Coordinates of C-alpha atoms in Angstrom, one line a residue:
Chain R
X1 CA -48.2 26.8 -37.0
X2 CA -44.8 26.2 -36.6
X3 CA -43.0 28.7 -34.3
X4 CA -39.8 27.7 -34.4
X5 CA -39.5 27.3 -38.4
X6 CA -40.8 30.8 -38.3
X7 CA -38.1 31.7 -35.6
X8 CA -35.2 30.1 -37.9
X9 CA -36.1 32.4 -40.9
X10 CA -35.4 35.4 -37.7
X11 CA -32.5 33.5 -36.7
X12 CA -30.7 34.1 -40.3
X13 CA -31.4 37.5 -40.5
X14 CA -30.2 38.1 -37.1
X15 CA -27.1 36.3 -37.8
X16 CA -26.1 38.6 -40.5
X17 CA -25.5 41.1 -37.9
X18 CA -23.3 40.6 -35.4
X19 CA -24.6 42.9 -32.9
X20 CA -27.9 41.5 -32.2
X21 CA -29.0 37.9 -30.5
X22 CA -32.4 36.5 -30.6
X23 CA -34.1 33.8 -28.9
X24 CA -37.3 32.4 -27.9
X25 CA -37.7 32.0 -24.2
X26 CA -40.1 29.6 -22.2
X27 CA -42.9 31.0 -19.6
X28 CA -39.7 30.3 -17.2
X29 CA -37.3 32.3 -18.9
X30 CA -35.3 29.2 -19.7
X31 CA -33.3 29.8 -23.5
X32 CA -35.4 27.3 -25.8
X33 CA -33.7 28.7 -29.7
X34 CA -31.5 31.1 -30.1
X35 CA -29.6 32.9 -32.7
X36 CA -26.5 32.6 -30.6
X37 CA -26.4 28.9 -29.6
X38 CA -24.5 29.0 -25.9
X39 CA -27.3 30.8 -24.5
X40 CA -29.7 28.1 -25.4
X41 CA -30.4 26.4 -22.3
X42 CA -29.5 29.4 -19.6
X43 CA -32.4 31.6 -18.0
X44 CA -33.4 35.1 -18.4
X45 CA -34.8 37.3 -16.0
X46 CA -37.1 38.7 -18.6
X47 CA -36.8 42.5 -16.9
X48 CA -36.1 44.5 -19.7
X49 CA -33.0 46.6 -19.4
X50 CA -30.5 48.9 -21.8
X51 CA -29.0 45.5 -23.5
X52 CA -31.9 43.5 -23.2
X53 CA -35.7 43.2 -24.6
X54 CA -38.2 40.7 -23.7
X55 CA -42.1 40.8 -25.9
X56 CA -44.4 38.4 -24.5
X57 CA -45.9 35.7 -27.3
X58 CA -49.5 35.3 -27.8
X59 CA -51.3 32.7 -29.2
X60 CA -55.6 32.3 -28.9
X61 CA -55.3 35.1 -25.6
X62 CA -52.6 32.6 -23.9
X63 CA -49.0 33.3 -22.8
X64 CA -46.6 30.5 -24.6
X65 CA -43.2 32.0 -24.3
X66 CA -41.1 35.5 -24.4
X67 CA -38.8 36.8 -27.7
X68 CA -36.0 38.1 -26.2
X69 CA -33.1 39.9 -28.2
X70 CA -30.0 41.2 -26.8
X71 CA -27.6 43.8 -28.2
X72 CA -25.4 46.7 -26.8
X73 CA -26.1 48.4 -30.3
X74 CA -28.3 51.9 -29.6
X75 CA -30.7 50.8 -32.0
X76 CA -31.6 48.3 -29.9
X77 CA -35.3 49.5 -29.1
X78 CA -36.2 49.9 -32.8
X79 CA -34.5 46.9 -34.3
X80 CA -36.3 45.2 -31.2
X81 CA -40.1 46.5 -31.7
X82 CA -39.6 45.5 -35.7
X83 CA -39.0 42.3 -34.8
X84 CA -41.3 41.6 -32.6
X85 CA -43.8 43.3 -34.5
X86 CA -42.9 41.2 -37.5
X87 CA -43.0 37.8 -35.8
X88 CA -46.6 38.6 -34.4
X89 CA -47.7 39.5 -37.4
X90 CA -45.9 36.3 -38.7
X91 CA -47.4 34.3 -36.1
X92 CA -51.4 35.7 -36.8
X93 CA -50.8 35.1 -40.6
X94 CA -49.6 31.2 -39.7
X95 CA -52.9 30.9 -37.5
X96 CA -54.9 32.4 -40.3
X97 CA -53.8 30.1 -42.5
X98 CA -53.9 26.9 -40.8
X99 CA -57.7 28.0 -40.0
X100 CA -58.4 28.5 -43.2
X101 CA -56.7 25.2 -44.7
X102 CA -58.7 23.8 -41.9
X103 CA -61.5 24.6 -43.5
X104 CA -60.1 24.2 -47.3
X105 CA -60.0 20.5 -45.8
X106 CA -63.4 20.4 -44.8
X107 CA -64.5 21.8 -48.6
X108 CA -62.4 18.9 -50.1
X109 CA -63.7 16.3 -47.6
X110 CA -67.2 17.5 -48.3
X111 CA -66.7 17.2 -52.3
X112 CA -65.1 14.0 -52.1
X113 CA -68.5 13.2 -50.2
X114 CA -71.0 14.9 -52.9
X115 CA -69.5 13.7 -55.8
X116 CA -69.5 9.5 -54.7
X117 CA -72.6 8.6 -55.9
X118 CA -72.6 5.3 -55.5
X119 CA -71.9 5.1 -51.9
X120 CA -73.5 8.3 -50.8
X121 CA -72.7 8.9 -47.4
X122 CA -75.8 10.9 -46.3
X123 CA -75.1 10.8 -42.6
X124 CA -71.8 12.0 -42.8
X125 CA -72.6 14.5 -45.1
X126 CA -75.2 16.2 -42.7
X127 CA -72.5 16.2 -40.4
X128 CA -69.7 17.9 -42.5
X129 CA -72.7 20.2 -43.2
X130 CA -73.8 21.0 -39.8
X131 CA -70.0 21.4 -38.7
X132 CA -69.3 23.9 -41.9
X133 CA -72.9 25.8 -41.0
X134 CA -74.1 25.4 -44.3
X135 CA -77.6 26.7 -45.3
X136 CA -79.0 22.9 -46.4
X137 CA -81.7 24.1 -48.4
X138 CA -79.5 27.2 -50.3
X139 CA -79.0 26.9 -54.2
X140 CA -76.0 26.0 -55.4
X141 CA -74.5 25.5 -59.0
X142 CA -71.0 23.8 -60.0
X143 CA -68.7 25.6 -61.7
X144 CA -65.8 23.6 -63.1
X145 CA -62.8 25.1 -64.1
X146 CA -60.0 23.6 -65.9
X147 CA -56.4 24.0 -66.9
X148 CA -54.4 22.7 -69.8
X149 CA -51.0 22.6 -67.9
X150 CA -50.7 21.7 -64.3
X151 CA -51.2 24.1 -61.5
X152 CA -50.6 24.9 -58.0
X153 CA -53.6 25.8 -56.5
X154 CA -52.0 26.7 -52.6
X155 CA -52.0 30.7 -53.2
X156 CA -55.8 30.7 -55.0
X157 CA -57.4 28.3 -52.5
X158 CA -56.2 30.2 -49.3
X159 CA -57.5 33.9 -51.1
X160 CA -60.8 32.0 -52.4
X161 CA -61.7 30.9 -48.6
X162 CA -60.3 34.6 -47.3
X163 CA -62.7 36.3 -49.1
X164 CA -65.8 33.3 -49.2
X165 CA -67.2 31.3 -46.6
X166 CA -67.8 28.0 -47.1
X167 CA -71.7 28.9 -47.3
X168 CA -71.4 31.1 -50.0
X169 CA -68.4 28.8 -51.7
X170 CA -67.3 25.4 -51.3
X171 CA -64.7 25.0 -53.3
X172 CA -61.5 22.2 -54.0
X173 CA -59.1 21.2 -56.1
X174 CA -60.3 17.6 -58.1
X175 CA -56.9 17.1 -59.6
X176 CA -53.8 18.8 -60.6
X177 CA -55.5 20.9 -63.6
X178 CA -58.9 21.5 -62.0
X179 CA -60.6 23.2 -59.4
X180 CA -64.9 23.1 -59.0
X181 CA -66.7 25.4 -56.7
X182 CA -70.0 24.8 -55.4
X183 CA -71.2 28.4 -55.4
X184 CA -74.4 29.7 -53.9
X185 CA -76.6 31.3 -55.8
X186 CA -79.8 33.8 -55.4
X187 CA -83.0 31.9 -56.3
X188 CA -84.4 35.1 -57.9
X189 CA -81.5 35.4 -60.3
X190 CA -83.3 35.7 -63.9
X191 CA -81.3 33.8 -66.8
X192 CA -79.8 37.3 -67.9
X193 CA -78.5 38.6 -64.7
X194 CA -77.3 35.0 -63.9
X195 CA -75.1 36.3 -67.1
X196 CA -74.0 39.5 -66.1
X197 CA -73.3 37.9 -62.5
X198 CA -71.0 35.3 -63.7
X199 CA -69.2 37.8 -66.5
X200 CA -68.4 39.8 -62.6
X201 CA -67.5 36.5 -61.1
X202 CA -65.3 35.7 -64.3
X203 CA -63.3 38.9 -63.5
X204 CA -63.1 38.3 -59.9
X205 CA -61.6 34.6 -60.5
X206 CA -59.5 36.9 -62.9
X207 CA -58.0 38.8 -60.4
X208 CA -56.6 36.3 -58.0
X209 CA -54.8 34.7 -61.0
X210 CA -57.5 32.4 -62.0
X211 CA -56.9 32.4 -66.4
X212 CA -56.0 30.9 -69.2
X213 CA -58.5 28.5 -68.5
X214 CA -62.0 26.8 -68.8
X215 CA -64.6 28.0 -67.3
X216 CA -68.2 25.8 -67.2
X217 CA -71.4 26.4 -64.9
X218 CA -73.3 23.9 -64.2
X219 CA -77.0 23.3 -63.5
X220 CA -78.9 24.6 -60.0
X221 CA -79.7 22.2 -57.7
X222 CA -80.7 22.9 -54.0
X223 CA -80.5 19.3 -52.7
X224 CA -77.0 17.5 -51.8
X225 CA -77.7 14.8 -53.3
X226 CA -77.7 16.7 -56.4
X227 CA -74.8 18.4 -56.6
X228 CA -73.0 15.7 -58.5
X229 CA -75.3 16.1 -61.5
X230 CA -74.5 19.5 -61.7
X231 CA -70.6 18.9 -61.5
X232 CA -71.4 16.3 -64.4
X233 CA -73.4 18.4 -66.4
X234 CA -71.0 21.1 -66.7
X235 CA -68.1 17.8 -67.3
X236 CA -70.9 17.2 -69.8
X237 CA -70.4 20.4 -72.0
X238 CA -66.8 20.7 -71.2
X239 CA -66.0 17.5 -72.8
X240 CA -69.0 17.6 -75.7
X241 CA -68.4 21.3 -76.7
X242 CA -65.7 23.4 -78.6
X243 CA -64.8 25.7 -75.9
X244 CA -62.9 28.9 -75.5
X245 CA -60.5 29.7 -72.1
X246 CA -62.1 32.7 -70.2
X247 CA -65.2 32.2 -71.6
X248 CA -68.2 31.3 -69.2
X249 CA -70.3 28.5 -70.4
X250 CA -73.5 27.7 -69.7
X251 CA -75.2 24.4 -68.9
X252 CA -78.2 25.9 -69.7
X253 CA -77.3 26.6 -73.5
X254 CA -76.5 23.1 -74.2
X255 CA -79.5 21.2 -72.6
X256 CA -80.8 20.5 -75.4
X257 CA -77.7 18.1 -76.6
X258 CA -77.1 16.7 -73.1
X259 CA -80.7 15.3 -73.8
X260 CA -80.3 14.1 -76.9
X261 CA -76.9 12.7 -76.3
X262 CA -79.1 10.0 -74.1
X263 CA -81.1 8.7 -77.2
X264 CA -80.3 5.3 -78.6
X265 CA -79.1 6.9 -82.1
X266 CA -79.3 3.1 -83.2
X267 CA -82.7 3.0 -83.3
X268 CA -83.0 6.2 -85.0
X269 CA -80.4 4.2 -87.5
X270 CA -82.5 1.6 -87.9
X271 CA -85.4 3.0 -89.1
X272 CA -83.6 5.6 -91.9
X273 CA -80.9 3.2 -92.9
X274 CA -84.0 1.8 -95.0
X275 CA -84.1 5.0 -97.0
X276 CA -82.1 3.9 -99.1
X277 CA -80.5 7.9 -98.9
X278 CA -77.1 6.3 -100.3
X279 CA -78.7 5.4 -103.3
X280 CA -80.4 9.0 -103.4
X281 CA -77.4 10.8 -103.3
X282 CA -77.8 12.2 -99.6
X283 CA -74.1 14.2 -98.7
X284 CA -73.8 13.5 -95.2
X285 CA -71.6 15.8 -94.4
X286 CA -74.3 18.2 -95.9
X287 CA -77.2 17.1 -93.7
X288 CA -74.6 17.3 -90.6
X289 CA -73.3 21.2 -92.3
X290 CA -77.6 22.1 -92.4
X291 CA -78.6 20.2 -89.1
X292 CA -75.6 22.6 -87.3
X293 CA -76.6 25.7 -89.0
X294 CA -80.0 25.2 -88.5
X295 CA -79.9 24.5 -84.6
X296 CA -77.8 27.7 -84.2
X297 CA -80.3 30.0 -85.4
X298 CA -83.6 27.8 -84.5
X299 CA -84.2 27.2 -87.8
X300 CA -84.7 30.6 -89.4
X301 CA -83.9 29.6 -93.1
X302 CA -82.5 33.1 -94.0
X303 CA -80.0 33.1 -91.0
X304 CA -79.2 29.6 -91.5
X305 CA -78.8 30.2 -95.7
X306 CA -76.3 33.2 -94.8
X307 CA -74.3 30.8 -92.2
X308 CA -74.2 28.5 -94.8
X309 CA -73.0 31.0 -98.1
X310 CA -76.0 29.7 -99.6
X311 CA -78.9 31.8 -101.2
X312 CA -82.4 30.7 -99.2
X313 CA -83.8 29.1 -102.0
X314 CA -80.8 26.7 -102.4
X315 CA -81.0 26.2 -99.0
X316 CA -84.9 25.5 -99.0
X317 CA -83.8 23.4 -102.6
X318 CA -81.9 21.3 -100.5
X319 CA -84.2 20.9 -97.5
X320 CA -86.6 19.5 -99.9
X321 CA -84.4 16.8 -101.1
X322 CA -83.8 15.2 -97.9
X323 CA -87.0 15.7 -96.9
X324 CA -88.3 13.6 -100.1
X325 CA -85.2 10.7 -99.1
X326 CA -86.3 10.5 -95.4
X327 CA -90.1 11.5 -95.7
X328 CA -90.3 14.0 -92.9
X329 CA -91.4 17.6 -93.1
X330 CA -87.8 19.3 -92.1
X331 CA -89.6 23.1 -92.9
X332 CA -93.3 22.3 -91.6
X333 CA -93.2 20.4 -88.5
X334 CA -91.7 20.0 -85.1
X335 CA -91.0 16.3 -85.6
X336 CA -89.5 16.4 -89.0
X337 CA -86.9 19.3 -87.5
X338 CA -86.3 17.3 -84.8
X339 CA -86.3 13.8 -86.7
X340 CA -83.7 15.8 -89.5
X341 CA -81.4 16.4 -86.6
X342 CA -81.3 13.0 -85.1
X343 CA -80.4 11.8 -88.5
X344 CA -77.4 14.6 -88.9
X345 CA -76.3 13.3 -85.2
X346 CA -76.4 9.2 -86.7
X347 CA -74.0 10.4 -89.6
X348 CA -71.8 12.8 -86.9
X349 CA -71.7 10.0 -84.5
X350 CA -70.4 7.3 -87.7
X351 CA -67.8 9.9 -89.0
X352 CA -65.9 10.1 -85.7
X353 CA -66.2 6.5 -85.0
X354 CA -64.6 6.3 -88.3
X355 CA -62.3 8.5 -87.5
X356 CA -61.1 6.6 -84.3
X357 CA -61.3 3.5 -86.1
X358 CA -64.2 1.8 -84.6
X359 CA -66.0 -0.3 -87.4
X360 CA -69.8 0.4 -87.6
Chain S
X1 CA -49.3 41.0 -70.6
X2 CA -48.4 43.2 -68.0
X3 CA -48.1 42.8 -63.8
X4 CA -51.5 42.8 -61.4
X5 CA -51.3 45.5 -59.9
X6 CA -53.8 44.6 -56.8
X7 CA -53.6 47.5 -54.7
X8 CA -51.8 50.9 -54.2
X9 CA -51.6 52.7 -50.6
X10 CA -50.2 55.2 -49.3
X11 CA -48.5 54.2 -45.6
X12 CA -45.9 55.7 -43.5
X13 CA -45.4 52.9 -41.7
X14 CA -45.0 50.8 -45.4
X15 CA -45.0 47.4 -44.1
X16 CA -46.6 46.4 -41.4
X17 CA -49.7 44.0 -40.3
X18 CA -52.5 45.6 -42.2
X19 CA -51.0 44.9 -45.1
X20 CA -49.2 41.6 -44.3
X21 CA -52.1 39.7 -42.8
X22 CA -55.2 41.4 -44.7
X23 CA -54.5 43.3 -47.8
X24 CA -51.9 40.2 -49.0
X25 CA -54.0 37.4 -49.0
X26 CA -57.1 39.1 -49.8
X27 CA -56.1 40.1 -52.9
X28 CA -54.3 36.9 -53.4
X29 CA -50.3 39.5 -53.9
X30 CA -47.4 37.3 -54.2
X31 CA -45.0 40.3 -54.2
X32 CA -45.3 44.0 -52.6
X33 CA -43.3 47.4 -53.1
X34 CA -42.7 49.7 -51.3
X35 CA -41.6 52.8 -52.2
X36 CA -40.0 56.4 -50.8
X37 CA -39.2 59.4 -52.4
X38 CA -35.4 58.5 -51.5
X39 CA -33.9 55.0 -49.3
X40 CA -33.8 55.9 -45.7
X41 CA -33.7 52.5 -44.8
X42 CA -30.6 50.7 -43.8
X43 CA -29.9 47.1 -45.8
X44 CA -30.5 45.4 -41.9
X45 CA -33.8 47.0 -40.9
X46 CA -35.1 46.4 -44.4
X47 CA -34.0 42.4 -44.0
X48 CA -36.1 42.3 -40.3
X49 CA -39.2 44.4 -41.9
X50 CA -39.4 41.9 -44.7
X51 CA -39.1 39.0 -41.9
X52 CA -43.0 40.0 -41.5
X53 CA -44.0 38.7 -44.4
X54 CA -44.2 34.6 -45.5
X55 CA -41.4 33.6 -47.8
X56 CA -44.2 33.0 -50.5
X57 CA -44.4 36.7 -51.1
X58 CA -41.8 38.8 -52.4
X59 CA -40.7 42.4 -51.2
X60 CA -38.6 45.1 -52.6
X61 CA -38.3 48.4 -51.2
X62 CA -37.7 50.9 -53.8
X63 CA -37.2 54.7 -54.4
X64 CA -39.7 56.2 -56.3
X65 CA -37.5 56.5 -59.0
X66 CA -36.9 53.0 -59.4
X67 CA -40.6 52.3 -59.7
X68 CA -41.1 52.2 -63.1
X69 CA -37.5 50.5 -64.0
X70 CA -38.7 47.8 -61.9
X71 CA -42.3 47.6 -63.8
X72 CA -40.8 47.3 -66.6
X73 CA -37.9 45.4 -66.4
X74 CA -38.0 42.7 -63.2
X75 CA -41.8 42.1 -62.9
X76 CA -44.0 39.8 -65.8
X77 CA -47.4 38.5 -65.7
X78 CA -47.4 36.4 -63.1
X79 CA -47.0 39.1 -60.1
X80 CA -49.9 40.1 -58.4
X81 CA -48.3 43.0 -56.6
X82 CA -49.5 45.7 -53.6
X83 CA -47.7 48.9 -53.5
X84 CA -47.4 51.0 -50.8
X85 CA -46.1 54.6 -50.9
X86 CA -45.2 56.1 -48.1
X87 CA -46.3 59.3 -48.6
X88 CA -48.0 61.6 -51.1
X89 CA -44.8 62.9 -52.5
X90 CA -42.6 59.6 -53.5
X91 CA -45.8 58.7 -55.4
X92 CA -46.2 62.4 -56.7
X93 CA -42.6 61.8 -58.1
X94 CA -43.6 58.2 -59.3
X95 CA -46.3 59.3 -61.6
X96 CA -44.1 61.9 -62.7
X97 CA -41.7 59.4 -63.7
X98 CA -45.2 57.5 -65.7
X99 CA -46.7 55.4 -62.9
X100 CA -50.2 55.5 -62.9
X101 CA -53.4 53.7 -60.8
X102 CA -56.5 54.9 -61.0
X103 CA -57.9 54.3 -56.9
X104 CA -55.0 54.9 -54.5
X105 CA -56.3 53.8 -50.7
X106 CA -55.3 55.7 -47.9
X107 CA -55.7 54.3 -44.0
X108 CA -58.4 55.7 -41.9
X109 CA -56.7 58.1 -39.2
X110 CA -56.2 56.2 -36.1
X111 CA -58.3 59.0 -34.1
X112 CA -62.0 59.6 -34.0
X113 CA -62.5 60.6 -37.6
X114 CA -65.5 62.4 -39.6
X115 CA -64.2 63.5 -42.9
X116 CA -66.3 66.1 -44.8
X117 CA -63.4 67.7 -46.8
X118 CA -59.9 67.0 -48.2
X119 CA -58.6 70.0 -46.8
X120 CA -60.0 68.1 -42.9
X121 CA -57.1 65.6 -43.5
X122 CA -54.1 67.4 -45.5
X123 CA -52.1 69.7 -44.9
X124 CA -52.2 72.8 -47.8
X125 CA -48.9 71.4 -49.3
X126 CA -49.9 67.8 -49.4
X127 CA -53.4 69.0 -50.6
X128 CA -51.9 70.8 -53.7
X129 CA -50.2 67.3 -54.8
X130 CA -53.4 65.5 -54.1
X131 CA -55.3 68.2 -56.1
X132 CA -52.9 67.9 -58.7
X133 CA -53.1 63.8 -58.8
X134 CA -56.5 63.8 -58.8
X135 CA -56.2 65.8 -62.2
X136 CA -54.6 63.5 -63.4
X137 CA -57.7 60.9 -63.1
X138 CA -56.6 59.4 -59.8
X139 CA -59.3 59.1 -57.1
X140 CA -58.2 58.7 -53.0
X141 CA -60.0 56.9 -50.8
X142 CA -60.1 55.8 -47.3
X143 CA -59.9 52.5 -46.1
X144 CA -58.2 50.1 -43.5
X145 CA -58.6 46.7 -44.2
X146 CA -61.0 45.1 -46.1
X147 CA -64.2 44.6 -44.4
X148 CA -64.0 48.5 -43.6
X149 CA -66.1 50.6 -45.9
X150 CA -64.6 53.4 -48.3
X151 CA -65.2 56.7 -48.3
X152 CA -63.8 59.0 -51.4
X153 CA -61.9 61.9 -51.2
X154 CA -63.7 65.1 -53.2
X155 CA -61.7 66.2 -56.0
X156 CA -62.7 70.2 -55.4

């Protein structure tokens, strides 16, 4: 907190009117600023009188120095008790905040910790965590937020850590666009409220100017070392995923794909390459357009036929082809649905390469 | 789309700590009004009030009848605004002049306090424009700061 930057914003207000002097006195009464620059240096008795008022400065319960302003003007008193009123209140808001960007710093060191796998720090982590009073053992998801444009994220921080400790919220900025919170979480939070509590949380984040952007929760974890998956599986969907701004995403919704995302897709290649499917006529576009439609709706032919335009039997029509080309059972079995939609991925996967220009 | 309005209190002291050091940052404001039925304050006096808050935050101290002119044509989307009223009449005469917000907060009385009725705390004239606000779909409540809890006003 810097007193006498907050004292110079006083000093050109004062100097506006020529009636009035203010300066900030030491415990001596010796003139240390003032708006009226001869009387820097001379000493005050600090008994208030008709021309003069003195208001003792505070800071943590201890004494540091007088306000004094000066003026024959009969306002004297009430210009006076503003002033001093204003630069307390000045002086408490400057403390507040250096506490909390105290502890803003502590969030970011802690992240910075979290998230370096490969040199996890464990020791110093327990530290930052016994120091910050964290419940250790308390669940915790990532949420990861992210902006098109660049931000500043001064204002937001300092209102996030007013109204959440760092137990319930541990939260910093990772770059320039985003911001990811560690938020706790009640264990006992069923999949549907989780919902409902993050639709609250959305408007919340709304209201201290957190929009227009992208919002993504990752998965629980209640250990540490931990929390960097769950910052990486909501990367995960945000980077995999067609996403809207101000719409939560789940984690959770997408699992599925973050698994299968893992799988060697050559191997799956190398096995139906031998198909012979370009001979057969096999679209693959289509099988990607009937893979999609079918995950959507868990492979309910009639939802999946009137996502697609199509009537279910052309639909069904064309299920049996590829299921004659590839020799799985798309409509009967677990495997052939799944097998079907590691084949759709192969093709998805090839068209984008293509479409970057990476030969396969 | 339009300004945040965060929060809207009625204060006769307008600005002071409450609001500077709790209400601002807790709400995450970067600009606050205040507003009287007509200016009382001199051009000085209003320079030193707004000396209480950081630079970071705007003020502007308005009549009530420049409330809505200001709405309309100085604020946009990015203000995240607290006003304070100073009384019960300048924002009668606001939301004559087409302000409205549904919850307007009122400060716990500095003395020992039980409320049981609106008529406890108002006098009958100030009563009859709360009455007649509260018609109007706008609920009072009590509260200091933020941490305190907030008891509603009846509307009969």
């Amino acid at each position: 907190m810097e007193l006498t930057k907050i004292f110079s914003e006083f000093v050109d207000v004062i100097q506006e009117n020529e009636h009035f002097d203010i300066g900030l006195l030491d415990l001596h009464g010796i003139v240390l600023e003032c708006s009226n620059e001869s009387e820097i240096g001379t000493q005050k008795n600090m008994s208030p009188s008709t021309t003069d008022f003195y208001h003792d400065i505070v800071i943590s319960n201890q004494k540091i120095g007088c306000f004094w302003v000066h003026s024959n003007d009969e306002n004297l008193k009430l210009v006076a008790h503003l002033l001093a009123d204003s630069l307390d209140t000045r002086i408490e808001a400057e403390l507040n905040d250096d506490e909390l960007r105290s502890n803003m710093t502590k969030d970011d060191q802690l992240i910075k910790y979290l998230l370096n796998e490969e040199n996890f720090q464990t020791e110093k982590i327990l530290r930052l965590v016994d120091e910050m009073q964290l419940d250790s053992v308390a669940k915790r998801v990532a949420i990861y937020i992210h902006w098109k444009e660049k931000m500043n994220f001064d204002d937001i921080l300092l209102s996030l850590k007013i109204q959440n400790s760092s137990d319930e919220l541990i939260v910093s900025a990772i770059d320039s666009k985003s911001l990811l919170f560690f938020q706790r979480v009640s264990s006992k939070l069923s999949d549907e409220l989780m919902r409902e509590y993050f639709q609250e949380y959305k408007l919340k984040l709304q209201q201290l100017g957190i929009r227009n952007c992208y919002i993504v929760v990752g998965s629980i974890q209640s250990k540490f070392k931990n929390y960097a998956d769950s910052y990486k599986h909501s990367q995960w969907v945000y980077q995999n995923k067609k996403l809207e701004k101000d719409t939560v995403y789940f984690f959770n919704d997408f699992v599925m794909g973050y698994f299968v995302s893992f799988l060697d897709l050559e191997a799956v290649a190398t096995v139906y390459d031998n198909y012979d499917w370009r001979d057969k006529q096999a679209d693959q576009d289509e099988i990607i357009e009937l893979a999609d439609a079918l995950i959507q709706v868990d492979f309910k032919l009639s939802q999946a036929a009137a996502k697609l335009f199509l009537h279910k039997n052309t639909l069904i029509y064309k299920l049996h082809k590829y299921e004659k080309i590839f020799h799985i059972d798309i409509r009967g079995s677990f495997q052939g649905k799944c097998t079907f939609c590691l084949i759709a991925k192969v093709f998805k996967e090839r068209k984008r390469n293509k479409q970057v220009g990476i030969e396969t | 789309m339009s300004i945040q309005i965060k929060l809207v209190r009625i204060d006769n002291r307008l600005l002071h700590s409450t609001i500077s050091l709790h209400w601002n940052r807790f709400v995450g404001a970067n600009n606050v009004l205040t507003v009287e039925a007509s200016r009382s304050v001199d051009p000085f006096i209003e320079k030193v009030m707004r000396l209480s808050l950081p630079k970071t935050t705007r003020l502007s101290m308005l009549t009530s009848g420049e409330l809505m002119p200001w709405i309309k044509n100085e604020s946009d989307e990015n203000d995240r605004v607290i006003v304070v009223f100073k009384d019960i009449f300048s924002l009668t005469l606001s939301v004559e002049d087409g302000f409205f917000y549904s919850e307007i907060q009122i400060p716990y009385p500095t003395r020992p306090f039980v409320f049981k009725h609106a008529s406890d705390y108002f006098d009958e004239y100030t009563l009859e424009m709360v009455r007649s606000l509260q018609a109007k779909g706008i609920a009072f409540y009590f509260q200091t700061s933020p941490m305190d809890s907030k008891i509603y006003i009846d509307s009969k």
